[in-house]
mmCIF file of C-alpha atoms in Angstrom:
data_model
loop_
_atom_site.group_PDB
_atom_site.id
_atom_site.type_symbol
_atom_site.label_atom_id
_atom_site.label_comp_id
_atom_site.label_asym_id
_atom_site.label_seq_id
_atom_site.Cartn_x
_atom_site.Cartn_y
_atom_site.Cartn_z
ATOM 1 C CA MET A 200 -96.277 149.323 -126.146
ATOM 2 C CA ARG A 201 -96.259 153.031 -126.919
ATOM 3 C CA LYS A 202 -93.726 153.689 -124.128
ATOM 4 C CA TYR A 203 -91.476 151.003 -125.513
ATOM 5 C CA LEU A 204 -91.557 152.509 -129.013
ATOM 6 C CA VAL A 205 -90.808 155.994 -127.707
ATOM 7 C CA ARG A 206 -87.863 154.673 -125.672
ATOM 8 C CA ARG A 207 -86.517 152.811 -128.687
ATOM 9 C CA LEU A 208 -86.814 155.902 -130.884
ATOM 10 C CA PHE A 209 -84.933 158.000 -128.328
ATOM 11 C CA ALA A 210 -82.264 155.301 -128.039
ATOM 12 C CA MET A 211 -81.882 155.337 -131.807
ATOM 13 C CA VAL A 212 -80.580 158.942 -131.862
ATOM 14 C CA PRO A 213 -77.344 158.365 -129.900
ATOM 15 C CA THR A 214 -76.807 155.066 -131.698
ATOM 16 C CA LEU A 215 -77.025 156.733 -135.118
ATOM 17 C CA PHE A 216 -74.760 159.556 -133.925
ATOM 18 C CA LEU A 217 -72.167 157.075 -132.679
ATOM 19 C CA MET A 218 -72.340 155.100 -135.914
ATOM 20 C CA SER A 219 -71.884 158.281 -137.959
ATOM 21 C CA LEU A 220 -68.752 159.080 -135.927
ATOM 22 C CA ILE A 221 -67.385 155.591 -136.481
ATOM 23 C CA VAL A 222 -68.066 155.648 -140.234
ATOM 24 C CA PHE A 223 -66.590 159.116 -140.670
ATOM 25 C CA PHE A 224 -63.395 158.416 -138.761
ATOM 26 C CA LEU A 225 -62.902 154.965 -140.296
ATOM 27 C CA LEU A 226 -63.033 156.579 -143.721
ATOM 28 C CA ARG A 227 -60.474 159.167 -142.621
ATOM 29 C CA ILE A 228 -57.930 156.626 -141.362
ATOM 30 C CA LEU A 229 -57.877 154.630 -144.598
ATOM 31 C CA PRO A 230 -54.560 154.938 -146.383
ATOM 32 C CA GLY A 231 -54.364 157.133 -149.467
ATOM 33 C CA ASP A 232 -55.344 160.629 -150.411
ATOM 34 C CA VAL A 233 -58.723 161.273 -152.012
ATOM 35 C CA ALA A 234 -57.445 164.303 -153.923
ATOM 36 C CA GLN A 235 -54.541 162.280 -155.323
ATOM 37 C CA LEU A 236 -56.962 159.496 -156.293
ATOM 38 C CA ILE A 237 -59.308 161.884 -158.095
ATOM 39 C CA LEU A 238 -56.579 163.749 -159.989
ATOM 40 C CA GLY A 239 -54.464 160.838 -161.017
ATOM 41 C CA ASP A 240 -52.925 157.650 -159.834
ATOM 42 C CA VAL A 241 -49.167 157.392 -159.428
ATOM 43 C CA GLU A 242 -49.211 153.741 -160.535
ATOM 44 C CA GLY A 243 -51.230 154.576 -163.646
ATOM 45 C CA GLY A 244 -48.426 156.777 -164.930
ATOM 46 C CA ILE A 245 -50.307 160.048 -164.501
ATOM 47 C CA GLN A 246 -49.022 162.073 -161.582
ATOM 48 C CA ALA A 247 -50.971 165.129 -160.436
ATOM 49 C CA ASN A 248 -48.781 168.039 -159.429
ATOM 50 C CA GLN A 249 -48.746 169.134 -155.805
ATOM 51 C CA MET A 250 -50.448 172.466 -156.545
ATOM 52 C CA SER A 251 -53.507 170.849 -158.129
ATOM 53 C CA VAL A 252 -53.722 168.297 -155.292
ATOM 54 C CA GLU A 253 -53.664 171.068 -152.676
ATOM 55 C CA THR A 254 -56.277 173.056 -154.635
ATOM 56 C CA LEU A 255 -58.611 170.055 -154.780
ATOM 57 C CA ARG A 256 -58.039 169.292 -151.084
ATOM 58 C CA HIS A 257 -59.116 172.874 -150.340
ATOM 59 C CA GLU A 258 -62.197 172.602 -152.588
ATOM 60 C CA LEU A 259 -63.220 169.351 -150.893
ATOM 61 C CA GLY A 260 -62.596 170.797 -147.424
ATOM 62 C CA LEU A 261 -59.934 168.209 -146.603
ATOM 63 C CA ASP A 262 -57.584 170.917 -145.354
ATOM 64 C CA LYS A 263 -59.952 171.803 -142.483
ATOM 65 C CA PRO A 264 -59.742 170.287 -138.980
ATOM 66 C CA LEU A 265 -61.419 166.903 -138.533
ATOM 67 C CA HIS A 266 -64.256 168.192 -136.342
ATOM 68 C CA ILE A 267 -65.183 170.801 -138.985
ATOM 69 C CA GLN A 268 -65.015 168.126 -141.695
ATOM 70 C CA TYR A 269 -67.291 165.906 -139.589
ATOM 71 C CA LEU A 270 -69.870 168.643 -139.002
ATOM 72 C CA THR A 271 -69.884 169.508 -142.700
ATOM 73 C CA TRP A 272 -70.221 165.844 -143.651
ATOM 74 C CA LEU A 273 -72.999 165.268 -141.104
ATOM 75 C CA SER A 274 -74.989 168.298 -142.273
ATOM 76 C CA ASP A 275 -74.655 167.136 -145.895
ATOM 77 C CA VAL A 276 -75.794 163.615 -144.995
ATOM 78 C CA LEU A 277 -78.785 164.936 -143.028
ATOM 79 C CA ARG A 278 -79.828 166.942 -146.101
ATOM 80 C CA GLY A 279 -79.508 163.845 -148.308
ATOM 81 C CA ASP A 280 -76.364 165.014 -150.102
ATOM 82 C CA LEU A 281 -74.052 162.001 -150.098
ATOM 83 C CA GLY A 282 -71.627 163.535 -152.570
ATOM 84 C CA ASN A 283 -70.401 162.162 -155.876
ATOM 85 C CA SER A 284 -69.029 158.734 -156.652
ATOM 86 C CA LEU A 285 -65.277 158.550 -157.157
ATOM 87 C CA LEU A 286 -65.754 155.907 -159.831
ATOM 88 C CA SER A 287 -68.600 157.272 -161.939
ATOM 89 C CA GLY A 288 -68.670 160.928 -160.878
ATOM 90 C CA LYS A 289 -72.459 160.722 -160.516
ATOM 91 C CA SER A 290 -74.451 161.695 -157.429
ATOM 92 C CA VAL A 291 -74.464 158.892 -154.847
ATOM 93 C CA THR A 292 -78.011 159.809 -153.796
ATOM 94 C CA GLY A 293 -79.174 159.635 -157.410
ATOM 95 C CA GLU A 294 -77.476 156.288 -157.913
ATOM 96 C CA MET A 295 -79.110 154.910 -154.762
ATOM 97 C CA LEU A 296 -82.540 156.156 -155.824
ATOM 98 C CA HIS A 297 -82.011 154.656 -159.280
ATOM 99 C CA ARG A 298 -81.335 151.252 -157.722
ATOM 100 C CA LEU A 299 -84.035 151.460 -155.012
ATOM 101 C CA PRO A 300 -86.818 149.649 -156.948
ATOM 102 C CA ILE A 301 -84.614 146.605 -157.551
ATOM 103 C CA THR A 302 -83.499 146.627 -153.906
ATOM 104 C CA ILE A 303 -87.119 146.708 -152.707
ATOM 105 C CA GLN A 304 -88.038 143.906 -155.090
ATOM 106 C CA LEU A 305 -85.115 141.811 -153.884
ATOM 107 C CA GLY A 306 -86.046 142.448 -150.240
ATOM 108 C CA LEU A 307 -89.670 141.485 -150.841
ATOM 109 C CA MET A 308 -88.674 138.309 -152.641
ATOM 110 C CA ALA A 309 -86.363 137.404 -149.749
ATOM 111 C CA GLN A 310 -89.210 137.967 -147.267
ATOM 112 C CA ILE A 311 -91.567 135.828 -149.312
ATOM 113 C CA THR A 312 -88.988 133.081 -149.510
ATOM 114 C CA ALA A 313 -88.351 133.289 -145.767
ATOM 115 C CA PHE A 314 -92.051 132.958 -144.949
#
């Protein structure tokens, strides 16, 4: 049993790495520009000028090569820094921790119902 658990834990590392690659690159191929979204929406009537968009892209590291962006993103995720929400501007980690008790309660209730 112990051997099985050790093998499963070692198999988990490449799986999580592969999933992180998939998530990162799927987010990068979505249409739209994050800097443009943060500074103002063209459809909403407010258009951010090109200079401010480029400045924000530099601040967010979006002007760096994809492999550098990935390594930066991965190191932030491993430290628990998931960034800020585009909608609320609050820390994603803080928002997740704020909602954790309700999530645990919901999961426990689902388990009780399933049993």
